[in-house]
Amino acid sequence: MTLQSVQKFIQRAASNRKRSVRARLKKKARFEKQLYKAALDSNNMVTVMRNDYFKLDVKPRWMKDWNAGPLAPRHDLGMAPGEFGTLDGYDFINYTVPPQNSSKWIYPFREGDTVAVANGRYKGRIGKIEHVELRTADARLSGINKSDLRKSEEERFATGSKDPYGTQEIPLRMDDLRLVAFVSKTGQNGIKAEQPVIVDAVTLLHADDLPRFRPELKGSKEYREPVPPKLFKHKRHADDETVVRFIAGTNIEVPWPHNEPDLVDEHDCDTKRIEVEDATYMPQLHQAPLPDGLIDELRNKYSNYRVRHDPEYLAKRAYEFQKAEDLKNPDLNHIRTPLQEMRWQQNKKAAERTSEEEAAHERLMRGEISLVQYLAIKHKVPEERLAGILPATAGEQRPSV
Protein backbone atom coordinates (compact mmCIF):
# COMPACT_ATOMS: atom_id res chain seq x y z
CA MET A 1 0.00 0.00 0.00
CA THR A 2 1.49 3.29 -1.08
CA LEU A 3 1.46 6.59 0.77
CA GLN A 4 -1.05 8.06 -1.65
CA SER A 5 -3.53 5.24 -1.09
CA VAL A 6 -3.16 5.59 2.69
CA GLN A 7 -3.87 9.31 2.45
CA LYS A 8 -6.94 8.63 0.32
CA PHE A 9 -8.19 6.10 2.87
CA ILE A 10 -7.72 8.57 5.76
CA GLN A 11 -9.41 11.35 3.79
CA ARG A 12 -12.33 9.09 2.92
CA ALA A 13 -12.75 8.06 6.57
CA ALA A 14 -12.68 11.69 7.71
CA SER A 15 -15.22 12.74 5.09
CA ASN A 16 -17.53 9.85 6.06
CA ARG A 17 -17.31 10.85 9.70
CA LYS A 18 -18.13 14.49 8.90
CA ARG A 19 -20.99 13.39 6.70
CA SER A 20 -22.46 11.20 9.44
CA VAL A 21 -22.15 14.00 12.00
CA ARG A 22 -23.80 16.45 9.61
CA ALA A 23 -26.64 14.02 8.92
CA ARG A 24 -27.14 13.38 12.64
CA LEU A 25 -27.27 17.10 13.43
CA LYS A 26 -29.71 17.68 10.59
CA LYS A 27 -31.94 14.88 11.83
CA LYS A 28 -31.82 16.25 15.37
CA ALA A 29 -32.66 19.76 14.18
CA ARG A 30 -35.58 18.42 12.13
CA PHE A 31 -36.88 16.49 15.15
CA GLU A 32 -36.61 19.53 17.43
CA LYS A 33 -38.40 21.62 14.83
CA GLN A 34 -41.25 19.12 14.78
CA LEU A 35 -41.46 19.20 18.59
CA TYR A 36 -41.45 22.98 18.59
CA LYS A 37 -44.19 23.05 15.97
CA ALA A 38 -46.26 20.57 17.99
CA ALA A 39 -45.87 22.75 21.12
CA LEU A 40 -46.83 25.85 19.12
CA ASP A 41 -49.91 24.13 17.70
CA SER A 42 -50.95 23.02 21.18
CA ASN A 43 -50.57 26.55 22.53
CA ASN A 44 -52.55 27.98 19.64
CA MET A 45 -55.32 25.48 20.26
CA VAL A 46 -55.49 26.43 23.96
CA THR A 47 -55.58 30.12 23.05
CA VAL A 48 -58.38 29.64 20.54
CA MET A 49 -60.46 27.63 22.99
CA ARG A 50 -60.02 30.20 25.75
CA ASN A 51 -60.85 33.10 23.41
CA ASP A 52 -63.93 31.37 22.08
CA TYR A 53 -65.10 30.57 25.60
CA PHE A 54 -64.50 34.14 26.72
CA LYS A 55 -66.23 35.72 23.71
CA LEU A 56 -69.23 33.42 23.56
CA ASP A 57 -70.00 33.00 27.23
CA VAL A 58 -68.08 35.06 29.75
CA LYS A 59 -67.85 38.53 28.21
CA PRO A 60 -71.51 38.84 27.10
CA ARG A 61 -72.66 37.65 30.50
CA TRP A 62 -70.47 40.17 32.29
CA MET A 63 -71.73 43.01 30.11
CA LYS A 64 -75.35 41.95 30.63
CA ASP A 65 -74.94 41.74 34.39
CA TRP A 66 -73.19 45.13 34.46
CA ASN A 67 -75.92 46.84 32.47
CA ALA A 68 -78.78 45.18 34.33
CA GLY A 69 -77.38 45.89 37.79
CA PRO A 70 -79.70 44.61 40.54
CA LEU A 71 -82.11 43.38 37.87
CA ALA A 72 -79.57 40.89 36.53
CA PRO A 73 -81.08 37.45 36.09
CA ARG A 74 -80.00 34.45 38.10
CA HIS A 75 -77.71 32.28 36.03
CA ASP A 76 -77.42 29.45 38.50
CA LEU A 77 -80.55 27.82 37.17
CA GLY A 78 -81.72 25.92 34.16
CA MET A 79 -80.05 22.86 32.67
CA ALA A 80 -76.89 23.03 34.84
CA PRO A 81 -77.78 24.29 38.30
CA GLY A 82 -74.89 24.72 40.69
CA GLU A 83 -72.25 25.10 37.95
CA PHE A 84 -72.30 28.87 37.69
CA GLY A 85 -68.87 30.36 38.38
CA THR A 86 -67.01 27.07 38.02
CA LEU A 87 -64.10 26.53 35.65
CA ASP A 88 -63.86 24.15 32.76
CA GLY A 89 -61.06 21.64 32.25
CA TYR A 90 -59.54 23.83 29.54
CA ASP A 91 -58.79 26.50 32.15
CA PHE A 92 -56.39 24.10 33.85
CA ILE A 93 -54.30 23.60 30.72
CA ASN A 94 -51.20 25.77 30.49
CA TYR A 95 -49.09 26.52 27.46
CA THR A 96 -46.56 23.92 26.36
CA VAL A 97 -42.94 25.04 26.64
CA PRO A 98 -40.35 24.33 23.92
CA PRO A 99 -38.63 20.94 24.27
CA GLN A 100 -35.22 22.48 25.06
CA ASN A 101 -36.78 24.13 28.12
CA SER A 102 -38.72 21.10 29.36
CA SER A 103 -35.79 19.28 30.96
CA LYS A 104 -36.10 18.54 34.67
CA TRP A 105 -32.70 20.19 35.23
CA ILE A 106 -33.92 23.61 34.10
CA TYR A 107 -36.06 23.98 37.22
CA PRO A 108 -34.68 22.64 40.53
CA PHE A 109 -38.10 21.58 41.85
CA ARG A 110 -39.39 18.13 42.71
CA GLU A 111 -42.51 16.73 44.35
CA GLY A 112 -42.29 17.43 48.07
CA ASP A 113 -40.24 20.64 47.88
CA THR A 114 -41.29 23.67 49.87
CA VAL A 115 -41.58 26.70 47.61
CA ALA A 116 -42.78 30.30 47.84
CA VAL A 117 -44.90 32.12 45.28
CA ALA A 118 -43.00 35.16 43.97
CA ASN A 119 -45.59 36.67 41.59
CA GLY A 120 -49.31 36.75 41.14
CA ARG A 121 -52.31 36.79 43.40
CA TYR A 122 -50.79 34.47 46.00
CA LYS A 123 -47.46 36.28 46.25
CA GLY A 124 -45.71 35.44 49.53
CA ARG A 125 -47.62 32.19 50.16
CA ILE A 126 -45.54 29.11 51.00
CA GLY A 127 -46.61 25.57 50.24
CA LYS A 128 -45.49 22.10 49.19
CA ILE A 129 -45.37 20.87 45.62
CA GLU A 130 -47.79 18.03 44.92
CA HIS A 131 -47.08 17.53 41.22
CA VAL A 132 -44.60 18.86 38.65
CA GLU A 133 -45.48 18.93 34.94
CA LEU A 134 -42.36 19.40 32.82
CA ARG A 135 -44.24 19.59 29.53
CA THR A 136 -45.93 22.83 30.55
CA ALA A 137 -43.33 23.92 33.18
CA ASP A 138 -45.86 24.31 35.98
CA ALA A 139 -46.39 22.88 39.45
CA ARG A 140 -49.42 22.29 41.62
CA LEU A 141 -49.11 23.47 45.24
CA SER A 142 -51.03 22.01 48.12
CA GLY A 143 -53.80 24.36 49.28
CA ILE A 144 -52.80 27.30 47.04
CA ASN A 145 -54.66 28.68 44.03
CA LYS A 146 -57.74 26.54 44.53
CA SER A 147 -60.74 26.79 42.27
CA ASP A 148 -64.00 25.02 41.57
CA LEU A 149 -63.74 22.59 38.68
CA ARG A 150 -66.84 21.56 36.82
CA LYS A 151 -67.50 17.80 36.81
CA SER A 152 -68.96 15.81 34.00
CA GLU A 153 -71.66 13.19 34.43
CA GLU A 154 -69.11 10.40 33.95
CA GLU A 155 -66.93 11.75 36.75
CA ARG A 156 -69.91 12.07 39.06
CA PHE A 157 -70.96 8.50 38.33
CA ALA A 158 -67.40 7.16 38.80
CA THR A 159 -66.83 8.96 42.11
CA GLY A 160 -70.38 8.54 43.39
CA SER A 161 -70.63 12.25 44.14
CA LYS A 162 -73.72 14.35 43.52
CA ASP A 163 -71.93 17.71 43.61
CA PRO A 164 -71.68 19.34 40.20
CA TYR A 165 -68.20 20.67 40.94
CA GLY A 166 -65.10 19.87 42.95
CA THR A 167 -62.29 21.92 44.44
CA GLN A 168 -58.84 21.51 42.90
CA GLU A 169 -55.55 23.44 42.79
CA ILE A 170 -54.72 25.22 39.56
CA PRO A 171 -51.05 24.78 38.53
CA LEU A 172 -48.70 27.75 38.80
CA ARG A 173 -45.83 28.57 36.46
CA MET A 174 -42.48 27.43 37.84
CA ASP A 175 -40.95 30.76 36.82
CA ASP A 176 -43.09 32.32 39.57
CA LEU A 177 -41.83 29.91 42.27
CA ARG A 178 -38.79 30.17 44.51
CA LEU A 179 -37.26 27.34 46.49
CA VAL A 180 -37.44 27.51 50.28
CA ALA A 181 -34.37 26.04 52.00
CA PHE A 182 -34.01 25.37 55.71
CA VAL A 183 -30.61 26.74 56.77
CA SER A 184 -29.25 26.11 60.25
CA LYS A 185 -28.22 29.32 62.03
CA THR A 186 -26.82 29.95 65.47
CA GLY A 187 -28.80 32.39 67.57
CA GLN A 188 -27.58 34.82 70.21
CA ASN A 189 -28.00 32.17 72.90
CA GLY A 190 -25.72 29.78 71.00
CA ILE A 191 -28.49 27.37 70.01
CA LYS A 192 -28.64 26.19 66.41
CA ALA A 193 -32.00 26.23 64.72
CA GLU A 194 -33.23 25.76 61.19
CA GLN A 195 -34.62 28.88 59.61
CA PRO A 196 -36.52 28.92 56.30
CA VAL A 197 -34.83 31.00 53.63
CA ILE A 198 -36.25 31.88 50.22
CA VAL A 199 -33.59 31.08 47.61
CA ASP A 200 -33.62 33.32 44.58
CA ALA A 201 -31.12 31.27 42.52
CA VAL A 202 -30.03 27.64 42.79
CA THR A 203 -26.87 26.06 41.37
CA LEU A 204 -26.98 22.46 40.19
CA LEU A 205 -23.77 20.43 40.32
CA HIS A 206 -22.97 16.94 39.18
CA ALA A 207 -21.35 14.59 41.67
CA ASP A 208 -18.21 14.45 39.50
CA ASP A 209 -17.73 18.21 39.91
CA LEU A 210 -18.17 18.39 43.69
CA PRO A 211 -14.51 17.80 44.77
CA ARG A 212 -13.31 20.77 42.72
CA PHE A 213 -16.20 23.16 43.42
CA ARG A 214 -15.37 25.30 46.45
CA PRO A 215 -15.81 29.06 46.50
CA GLU A 216 -12.46 29.51 48.25
CA LEU A 217 -10.68 27.96 45.23
CA LYS A 218 -12.14 30.46 42.78
CA GLY A 219 -9.36 32.04 40.74
CA SER A 220 -7.06 29.00 40.92
CA LYS A 221 -6.52 26.24 38.39
CA GLU A 222 -8.30 23.67 40.55
CA TYR A 223 -11.59 25.59 40.54
CA ARG A 224 -14.31 24.26 38.28
CA GLU A 225 -17.27 26.32 37.20
CA PRO A 226 -20.75 24.84 37.75
CA VAL A 227 -22.05 22.81 34.85
CA PRO A 228 -25.07 24.39 33.09
CA PRO A 229 -28.25 22.47 33.94
CA LYS A 230 -29.06 21.82 30.28
CA LEU A 231 -25.92 19.67 29.99
CA PHE A 232 -27.05 17.25 32.71
CA LYS A 233 -29.32 15.42 30.29
CA HIS A 234 -26.23 14.47 28.28
CA LYS A 235 -24.41 13.06 31.33
CA ARG A 236 -24.71 9.40 32.07
CA HIS A 237 -26.78 8.32 35.10
CA ALA A 238 -27.82 11.92 35.85
CA ASP A 239 -30.53 11.69 38.50
CA ASP A 240 -31.37 13.19 41.88
CA GLU A 241 -28.68 11.05 43.54
CA THR A 242 -25.83 12.25 41.33
CA VAL A 243 -26.91 15.91 41.07
CA VAL A 244 -26.70 18.21 44.10
CA ARG A 245 -28.41 21.55 44.68
CA PHE A 246 -26.55 24.51 46.17
CA ILE A 247 -27.59 28.04 47.01
CA ALA A 248 -25.97 30.16 44.30
CA GLY A 249 -22.71 31.77 45.45
CA THR A 250 -22.38 29.58 48.56
CA ASN A 251 -21.49 26.01 49.45
CA ILE A 252 -24.77 25.41 51.32
CA GLU A 253 -26.36 22.24 50.00
CA VAL A 254 -30.13 21.96 49.61
CA PRO A 255 -31.06 18.27 49.85
CA TRP A 256 -33.64 16.73 47.58
CA PRO A 257 -36.98 15.87 49.19
CA HIS A 258 -37.45 12.31 50.39
CA ASN A 259 -40.64 10.55 49.45
CA GLU A 260 -42.19 9.40 52.69
CA PRO A 261 -44.09 6.11 52.55
CA ASP A 262 -47.85 6.38 52.65
CA LEU A 263 -49.44 5.50 55.98
CA VAL A 264 -51.76 2.54 55.63
CA ASP A 265 -54.45 1.82 58.17
CA GLU A 266 -54.36 -1.69 59.58
CA HIS A 267 -57.47 -3.73 60.22
CA ASP A 268 -58.20 -7.07 61.87
CA CYS A 269 -59.07 -8.66 58.52
CA ASP A 270 -55.65 -7.88 56.99
CA THR A 271 -53.33 -10.76 56.13
CA LYS A 272 -50.51 -11.05 58.61
CA ARG A 273 -46.90 -10.88 57.50
CA ILE A 274 -46.05 -14.32 58.91
CA GLU A 275 -48.76 -15.82 56.71
CA VAL A 276 -47.39 -14.08 53.62
CA GLU A 277 -43.81 -15.22 54.23
CA ASP A 278 -44.80 -18.81 55.02
CA ALA A 279 -43.76 -21.23 52.25
CA THR A 280 -46.94 -23.12 51.35
CA TYR A 281 -45.86 -24.50 47.98
CA MET A 282 -43.60 -27.55 48.03
CA PRO A 283 -42.50 -28.74 44.57
CA GLN A 284 -42.48 -32.48 43.92
CA LEU A 285 -40.24 -34.57 41.71
CA HIS A 286 -43.02 -36.29 39.75
CA GLN A 287 -44.45 -32.96 38.62
CA ALA A 288 -42.94 -30.65 36.03
CA PRO A 289 -41.89 -27.25 37.37
CA LEU A 290 -43.62 -25.48 34.47
CA PRO A 291 -46.77 -26.42 32.55
CA ASP A 292 -46.42 -27.73 29.01
CA GLY A 293 -46.01 -24.94 26.50
CA LEU A 294 -45.09 -22.25 29.03
CA ILE A 295 -41.35 -22.55 28.32
CA ASP A 296 -42.06 -21.63 24.67
CA GLU A 297 -43.55 -18.34 25.85
CA LEU A 298 -40.57 -17.57 28.10
CA ARG A 299 -37.87 -18.63 25.63
CA ASN A 300 -37.72 -18.14 21.88
CA LYS A 301 -38.52 -21.51 20.39
CA TYR A 302 -36.93 -20.72 17.04
CA SER A 303 -33.75 -19.01 18.25
CA ASN A 304 -30.40 -20.13 16.87
CA TYR A 305 -29.02 -20.25 20.42
CA ARG A 306 -31.74 -22.42 21.94
CA VAL A 307 -30.69 -25.35 24.12
CA ARG A 308 -34.11 -26.94 24.65
CA HIS A 309 -35.80 -28.88 21.84
CA ASP A 310 -39.05 -30.73 21.41
CA PRO A 311 -39.01 -34.54 21.64
CA GLU A 312 -40.28 -34.76 18.05
CA TYR A 313 -37.37 -32.63 16.81
CA LEU A 314 -34.84 -34.72 18.73
CA ALA A 315 -36.30 -37.95 17.34
CA LYS A 316 -36.18 -36.55 13.80
CA ARG A 317 -32.54 -35.51 14.19
CA ALA A 318 -31.64 -38.93 15.63
CA TYR A 319 -33.32 -40.65 12.68
CA GLU A 320 -31.44 -38.50 10.17
CA PHE A 321 -28.13 -39.16 11.92
CA GLN A 322 -28.74 -42.92 12.01
CA LYS A 323 -29.75 -42.91 8.34
CA ALA A 324 -26.53 -41.14 7.38
CA GLU A 325 -24.50 -43.65 9.38
CA ASP A 326 -26.30 -46.56 7.75
CA LEU A 327 -25.52 -45.22 4.29
CA LYS A 328 -21.85 -45.17 5.19
CA ASN A 329 -21.96 -48.86 6.25
CA PRO A 330 -21.55 -51.09 3.12
CA ASP A 331 -22.53 -54.30 4.90
CA LEU A 332 -26.17 -53.39 5.03
CA ASN A 333 -28.37 -54.44 2.14
CA HIS A 334 -29.37 -51.29 0.32
CA ILE A 335 -30.48 -50.71 -3.22
CA ARG A 336 -27.38 -49.81 -5.22
CA THR A 337 -26.72 -48.83 -8.79
CA PRO A 338 -24.44 -51.10 -10.89
CA LEU A 339 -21.58 -48.62 -10.50
CA GLN A 340 -22.05 -48.50 -6.72
CA GLU A 341 -22.16 -52.31 -6.64
CA MET A 342 -18.90 -52.57 -8.64
CA ARG A 343 -17.13 -50.10 -6.36
CA TRP A 344 -18.46 -51.88 -3.30
CA GLN A 345 -17.06 -55.22 -4.58
CA GLN A 346 -13.70 -53.59 -5.36
CA ASN A 347 -13.49 -52.01 -1.93
CA LYS A 348 -14.44 -55.30 -0.29
CA LYS A 349 -11.73 -57.24 -2.21
CA ALA A 350 -9.15 -54.56 -1.43
CA ALA A 351 -10.03 -54.77 2.24
CA GLU A 352 -9.73 -58.59 2.23
CA ARG A 353 -6.41 -58.40 0.35
CA THR A 354 -5.06 -55.88 2.80
CA SER A 355 -6.06 -58.04 5.74
CA GLU A 356 -4.38 -61.14 4.18
CA GLU A 357 -1.19 -59.19 3.45
CA GLU A 358 -1.04 -57.88 7.00
CA ALA A 359 -1.50 -61.38 8.42
CA ALA A 360 1.20 -62.80 6.10
CA HIS A 361 3.58 -59.99 7.03
CA GLU A 362 3.11 -60.73 10.72
CA ARG A 363 3.83 -64.45 10.12
CA LEU A 364 6.93 -63.52 8.12
CA MET A 365 8.19 -61.35 10.94
CA ARG A 366 7.66 -64.19 13.40
CA GLY A 367 9.54 -66.59 11.07
CA GLU A 368 6.63 -68.91 10.43
CA ILE A 369 6.82 -68.54 6.60
CA SER A 370 9.57 -67.70 4.15
CA LEU A 371 9.93 -64.65 1.94
CA VAL A 372 8.83 -66.68 -1.11
CA GLN A 373 5.62 -67.66 0.58
CA TYR A 374 5.00 -64.08 1.68
CA LEU A 375 5.50 -62.78 -1.90
CA ALA A 376 3.27 -65.53 -3.30
CA ILE A 377 0.48 -64.50 -0.92
CA LYS A 378 0.98 -60.83 -1.67
CA HIS A 379 1.05 -61.10 -5.48
CA LYS A 380 -1.35 -64.10 -5.76
CA VAL A 381 1.09 -66.29 -7.72
CA PRO A 382 2.21 -69.91 -7.12
CA GLU A 383 5.34 -70.46 -5.09
CA GLU A 384 6.93 -72.55 -7.89
CA ARG A 385 7.15 -69.54 -10.18
CA LEU A 386 9.09 -67.65 -7.51
CA ALA A 387 11.33 -70.59 -6.50
CA GLY A 388 13.91 -70.02 -9.27
CA ILE A 389 14.03 -66.29 -8.63
CA LEU A 390 14.38 -66.34 -4.85
CA PRO A 391 14.76 -69.84 -3.39
CA ALA A 392 13.80 -69.89 0.26
CA THR A 393 12.47 -72.33 2.80
CA ALA A 394 11.03 -71.98 6.21
CA GLY A 395 13.77 -71.97 8.78
CA GLU A 396 16.23 -69.66 6.89
CA GLN A 397 17.54 -66.53 8.47
CA ARG A 398 15.07 -63.76 8.91
CA PRO A 399 15.13 -61.28 6.04
CA SER A 400 15.62 -57.62 6.78
CA VAL A 401 12.60 -55.43 6.21
mmCIF file of N, CA and C in Angstrom, residues 203-210 226-227 242-246:
data_model
loop_
_atom_site.group_PDB
_atom_site.id
_atom_site.type_symbol
_atom_site.label_atom_id
_atom_site.label_comp_id
_atom_site.label_asym_id
_atom_site.label_seq_id
_atom_site.Cartn_x
_atom_site.Cartn_y
_atom_site.Cartn_z
ATOM 1 N N THR A 203 -27.913 26.617 42.243
ATOM 2 C CA THR A 203 -26.869 26.061 41.372
ATOM 3 C C THR A 203 -26.938 24.538 41.442
ATOM 4 N N LEU A 204 -26.977 23.916 40.281
ATOM 5 C CA LEU A 204 -26.983 22.456 40.188
ATOM 6 C C LEU A 204 -25.593 21.975 39.825
ATOM 7 N N LEU A 205 -25.096 20.975 40.556
ATOM 8 C CA LEU A 205 -23.768 20.431 40.321
ATOM 9 C C LEU A 205 -23.854 18.923 40.211
ATOM 10 N N HIS A 206 -23.082 18.384 39.294
ATOM 11 C CA HIS A 206 -22.967 16.937 39.182
ATOM 12 C C HIS A 206 -22.002 16.418 40.242
ATOM 13 N N ALA A 207 -22.193 15.159 40.623
ATOM 14 C CA ALA A 207 -21.346 14.589 41.671
ATOM 15 C C ALA A 207 -19.883 14.548 41.250
ATOM 16 N N ASP A 208 -19.600 14.461 39.956
ATOM 17 C CA ASP A 208 -18.208 14.449 39.497
ATOM 18 C C ASP A 208 -17.521 15.796 39.692
ATOM 19 N N ASP A 209 -18.309 16.876 39.781
ATOM 20 C CA ASP A 209 -17.730 18.211 39.907
ATOM 21 C C ASP A 209 -17.634 18.697 41.347
ATOM 22 N N LEU A 210 -18.149 17.927 42.297
ATOM 23 C CA LEU A 210 -18.167 18.394 43.691
ATOM 24 C C LEU A 210 -16.778 18.565 44.297
ATOM 25 N N PRO A 226 -19.576 25.736 37.758
ATOM 26 C CA PRO A 226 -20.749 24.845 37.749
ATOM 27 C C PRO A 226 -21.174 24.507 36.331
ATOM 28 N N VAL A 227 -21.611 23.277 36.163
ATOM 29 C CA VAL A 227 -22.055 22.813 34.849
ATOM 30 C C VAL A 227 -23.453 23.357 34.591
ATOM 31 N N THR A 242 -27.134 11.815 41.836
ATOM 32 C CA THR A 242 -25.830 12.253 41.334
ATOM 33 C C THR A 242 -25.767 13.752 41.086
ATOM 34 N N VAL A 243 -26.875 14.465 41.240
ATOM 35 C CA VAL A 243 -26.913 15.911 41.068
ATOM 36 C C VAL A 243 -27.286 16.539 42.407
ATOM 37 N N VAL A 244 -26.532 17.562 42.796
ATOM 38 C CA VAL A 244 -26.702 18.206 44.101
ATOM 39 C C VAL A 244 -27.093 19.656 43.881
ATOM 40 N N ARG A 245 -27.979 20.154 44.748
ATOM 41 C CA ARG A 245 -28.415 21.549 44.678
ATOM 42 C C ARG A 245 -27.649 22.387 45.700
ATOM 43 N N PHE A 246 -27.221 23.563 45.285
ATOM 44 C CA PHE A 246 -26.550 24.512 46.167
ATOM 45 C C PHE A 246 -27.222 25.878 46.020
#
